Amino acid sequence: MKDPVRIAITGAAGQISYSLAFRIAAGDMLGPDQPVILQLLEITPAMDALQGVVMELNDCAFPLVQEIVATDDPNVAFKDADFALLVGARPRGPGMERKDLLEANAAIFSVQGKAINDHASRDIRVLVVGNPANTNALIASCNAPDLDPGQFTAMMRLDHNRAKSQLAEKTGKHVTDVEKMIVWGNHSATQYPDLAHCSVAGTPAFDLVERDWYENDFIPTVQQRGAAIIKARGASSAASAASAAIDHMRDWALGSDGIVSMGIPSDGSYGVEPGIMFSYPVICKDGKYEIVQGLAVDAFSQDRMKATEQELREERAAVEHLLG
Ligand code: NAD
Ligand code: LMR
């Protein structure tokens, strides 16, 4: 039996966590042989609801769950944590852009970055889900100066999975036939889902779909998928977000099957401003991710990558006072 790992989940009484915590407890993130200690964080007014979630987790009698900690103190929630999924934040409503949440949510991530810095395992891997995820991840990492910024990542996997699903449906193939999907940039309406390197069952995507569909249907559909779900459900995506968070962390810890998209601190690759949390194509291996280098970028792609980079620069400028 392996030693248990400590997994902190914030916003643990919220919508996403209602799927996420149970799937992690079932072994979907780190495998069926990895015991887990769940460290669940909520704000004080939500502690009753969190107790209900803990009761249900207990009632599942999950074999892998060794202990559950439920707290409203970030210093307790992140104590010795090996993984942290920062979900707790306000979601947007109809008509809002994710960056409209910046002011409401930014303070959460500076406090939690400090608590992670002071209390978590030195090897912690952090995924920020709460929106605007990329800039919140930047705030958290800047408030954790004793850790490597590369230990902080932002969730782009939902966008990546959405893009795969749209292309598979269009080409009449299965999602597992889609390879080398890339979503660049920000988890926002400026994100750039890029088919230039993508193939479906071994055939280049551009041989299978019209340019017009790519530019005027595929790209906007993926960019606007979060808003479409809010309109249809009356609430933002939850189970699919939880599933993407599990995919992101599982691949980071255990290795990816080819290219995946992750929001990570830019090292300047592909001419992107260093430091911002930009989504790149990466391959995960041996517990680490590495940017896929040397991909050709044409003028169309360059324009879109610049636009999403510009938005991330503006978001960073808006929270400069929280970056330490
Ligand atoms: P929700 O409102 O159902 O749950 C959020 C929970 O966070 C609430 O229970 C709230 O009490 C808690 N919370 C608030 N402040 C907190 C704090 N300081 N510490 C701990 N907990 C805190 O929202 P949700 O639907 O679960 O969504 C959570 C966030 O995830 C939102 O910001 C949403 O926009 C974002 N999201 C991101 C993606 C992505 O792809 N990156 C996808 C879906 C949703
Ligand atoms: C999503 O992409 O579904 C989430 O970021 C929620 C949102 O506000 O769109």
Short mmCIF file of C-alpha atoms in Angstrom, two decimals, residues 124-246:
data_model
loop_
_atom_site.label_atom_id
_atom_site.label_comp_id
_atom_site.label_asym_id
_atom_site.label_seq_id
_atom_site.Cartn_x
_atom_site.Cartn_y
_atom_site.Cartn_z
CA ILE A 124 3.08 20.80 -4.07
CA ARG A 125 1.40 20.95 -7.45
CA VAL A 126 -1.31 23.60 -7.70
CA LEU A 127 -4.14 23.88 -10.21
CA VAL A 128 -6.25 27.03 -10.26
CA VAL A 129 -9.81 26.54 -11.51
CA GLY A 130 -11.52 29.63 -10.01
CA ASN A 131 -11.92 32.38 -12.60
CA PRO A 132 -10.22 34.24 -14.11
CA ALA A 133 -8.06 31.15 -13.68
CA ASN A 134 -4.84 32.24 -15.41
CA THR A 135 -4.44 35.52 -13.57
CA ASN A 136 -5.59 34.01 -10.27
CA ALA A 137 -2.83 31.41 -10.70
CA LEU A 138 -0.35 34.23 -11.28
CA ILE A 139 -1.52 35.98 -8.09
CA ALA A 140 -1.20 32.74 -6.08
CA SER A 141 2.30 32.01 -7.40
CA CYS A 142 3.53 35.58 -6.80
CA ASN A 143 2.39 35.24 -3.18
CA ALA A 144 4.36 32.03 -2.77
CA PRO A 145 7.94 33.24 -3.28
CA ASP A 146 9.52 30.16 -1.65
CA LEU A 147 8.03 27.87 -4.30
CA ASP A 148 8.84 27.59 -8.00
CA PRO A 149 6.27 29.51 -10.10
CA GLY A 150 6.08 26.39 -12.27
CA GLN A 151 4.33 24.61 -9.40
CA PHE A 152 1.30 26.83 -10.12
CA THR A 153 -0.87 26.13 -13.16
CA ALA A 154 -4.23 27.28 -14.55
CA MET A 155 -6.92 25.08 -16.00
CA MET A 156 -7.15 25.08 -19.80
CA ARG A 157 -8.04 21.42 -20.03
CA LEU A 158 -11.75 22.09 -20.23
CA ASP A 159 -11.14 24.23 -23.33
CA HIS A 160 -8.83 21.53 -24.72
CA ASN A 161 -11.44 18.82 -24.16
CA ARG A 162 -14.21 21.01 -25.62
CA ALA A 163 -12.11 21.58 -28.74
CA LYS A 164 -11.47 17.84 -29.14
CA SER A 165 -15.14 17.09 -28.75
CA GLN A 166 -16.22 19.70 -31.34
CA LEU A 167 -13.71 18.42 -33.90
CA ALA A 168 -14.57 14.76 -33.30
CA GLU A 169 -18.25 15.52 -33.81
CA LYS A 170 -17.61 17.51 -36.99
CA THR A 171 -15.44 14.79 -38.55
CA GLY A 172 -17.61 11.88 -37.41
CA LYS A 173 -14.76 10.37 -35.43
CA HIS A 174 -14.17 9.62 -31.77
CA VAL A 175 -12.41 12.02 -29.37
CA THR A 176 -9.66 9.44 -28.95
CA ASP A 177 -8.86 9.84 -32.68
CA VAL A 178 -7.99 13.53 -32.16
CA GLU A 179 -4.29 14.20 -31.62
CA LYS A 180 -2.17 17.32 -31.11
CA MET A 181 -5.03 19.62 -30.18
CA ILE A 182 -3.69 22.89 -28.79
CA VAL A 183 -5.44 25.73 -27.02
CA TRP A 184 -3.18 28.75 -26.57
CA GLY A 185 -3.45 31.65 -24.15
CA ASN A 186 -6.12 32.65 -21.67
CA HIS A 187 -9.17 30.76 -20.37
CA SER A 188 -11.40 33.45 -21.84
CA ALA A 189 -13.09 34.45 -25.07
CA THR A 190 -9.65 35.31 -26.54
CA GLN A 191 -8.30 31.77 -26.18
CA TYR A 192 -7.01 30.31 -29.45
CA PRO A 193 -7.97 26.70 -30.19
CA ASP A 194 -5.51 25.85 -32.95
CA LEU A 195 -5.99 23.07 -35.49
CA ALA A 196 -2.78 23.71 -37.43
CA HIS A 197 -0.97 20.73 -35.87
CA CYS A 198 -4.01 18.60 -35.15
CA SER A 199 -4.92 15.31 -36.79
CA VAL A 200 -7.94 13.04 -36.65
CA ALA A 201 -7.27 9.32 -37.04
CA GLY A 202 -3.93 10.24 -38.62
CA THR A 203 -5.31 12.74 -41.19
CA PRO A 204 -4.47 16.45 -40.78
CA ALA A 205 -7.52 18.29 -39.43
CA PHE A 206 -7.24 20.90 -42.20
CA ASP A 207 -7.75 18.14 -44.81
CA LEU A 208 -11.05 17.24 -43.11
CA VAL A 209 -12.70 20.56 -42.31
CA GLU A 210 -13.30 23.77 -44.28
CA ARG A 211 -11.34 26.87 -43.36
CA ASP A 212 -14.64 28.74 -43.00
CA TRP A 213 -15.90 26.25 -40.40
CA TYR A 214 -12.60 26.52 -38.53
CA GLU A 215 -12.52 30.32 -38.35
CA ASN A 216 -16.22 31.13 -38.06
CA ASP A 217 -17.70 28.18 -36.21
CA PHE A 218 -15.12 26.04 -34.40
CA ILE A 219 -13.03 28.83 -32.84
CA PRO A 220 -15.99 30.92 -31.57
CA THR A 221 -17.88 27.86 -30.37
CA VAL A 222 -14.95 26.72 -28.21
CA GLN A 223 -14.29 30.28 -27.01
CA GLN A 224 -17.94 30.78 -26.04
CA ARG A 225 -18.71 27.31 -24.69
CA GLY A 226 -18.65 28.40 -21.04
CA ALA A 227 -21.21 31.14 -21.76
CA ALA A 228 -23.39 28.71 -23.75
CA ILE A 229 -23.47 26.36 -20.75
CA ILE A 230 -24.35 29.18 -18.37
CA LYS A 231 -27.23 30.15 -20.70
CA ALA A 232 -28.51 26.57 -20.98
CA ARG A 233 -28.03 25.43 -17.38
CA GLY A 234 -28.49 28.71 -15.55
CA ALA A 235 -25.20 27.89 -13.80
CA SER A 236 -21.64 27.47 -14.97
CA SER A 237 -20.15 24.16 -16.03
CA ALA A 238 -19.49 21.90 -13.08
CA ALA A 239 -19.10 18.17 -13.83
CA SER A 240 -17.12 18.88 -17.02
CA ALA A 241 -14.92 21.35 -15.14
CA ALA A 242 -14.28 18.75 -12.44
CA SER A 243 -13.47 16.15 -15.07
CA ALA A 244 -11.00 18.51 -16.77
CA ALA A 245 -9.35 19.26 -13.41
CA ILE A 246 -8.88 15.54 -12.86
#
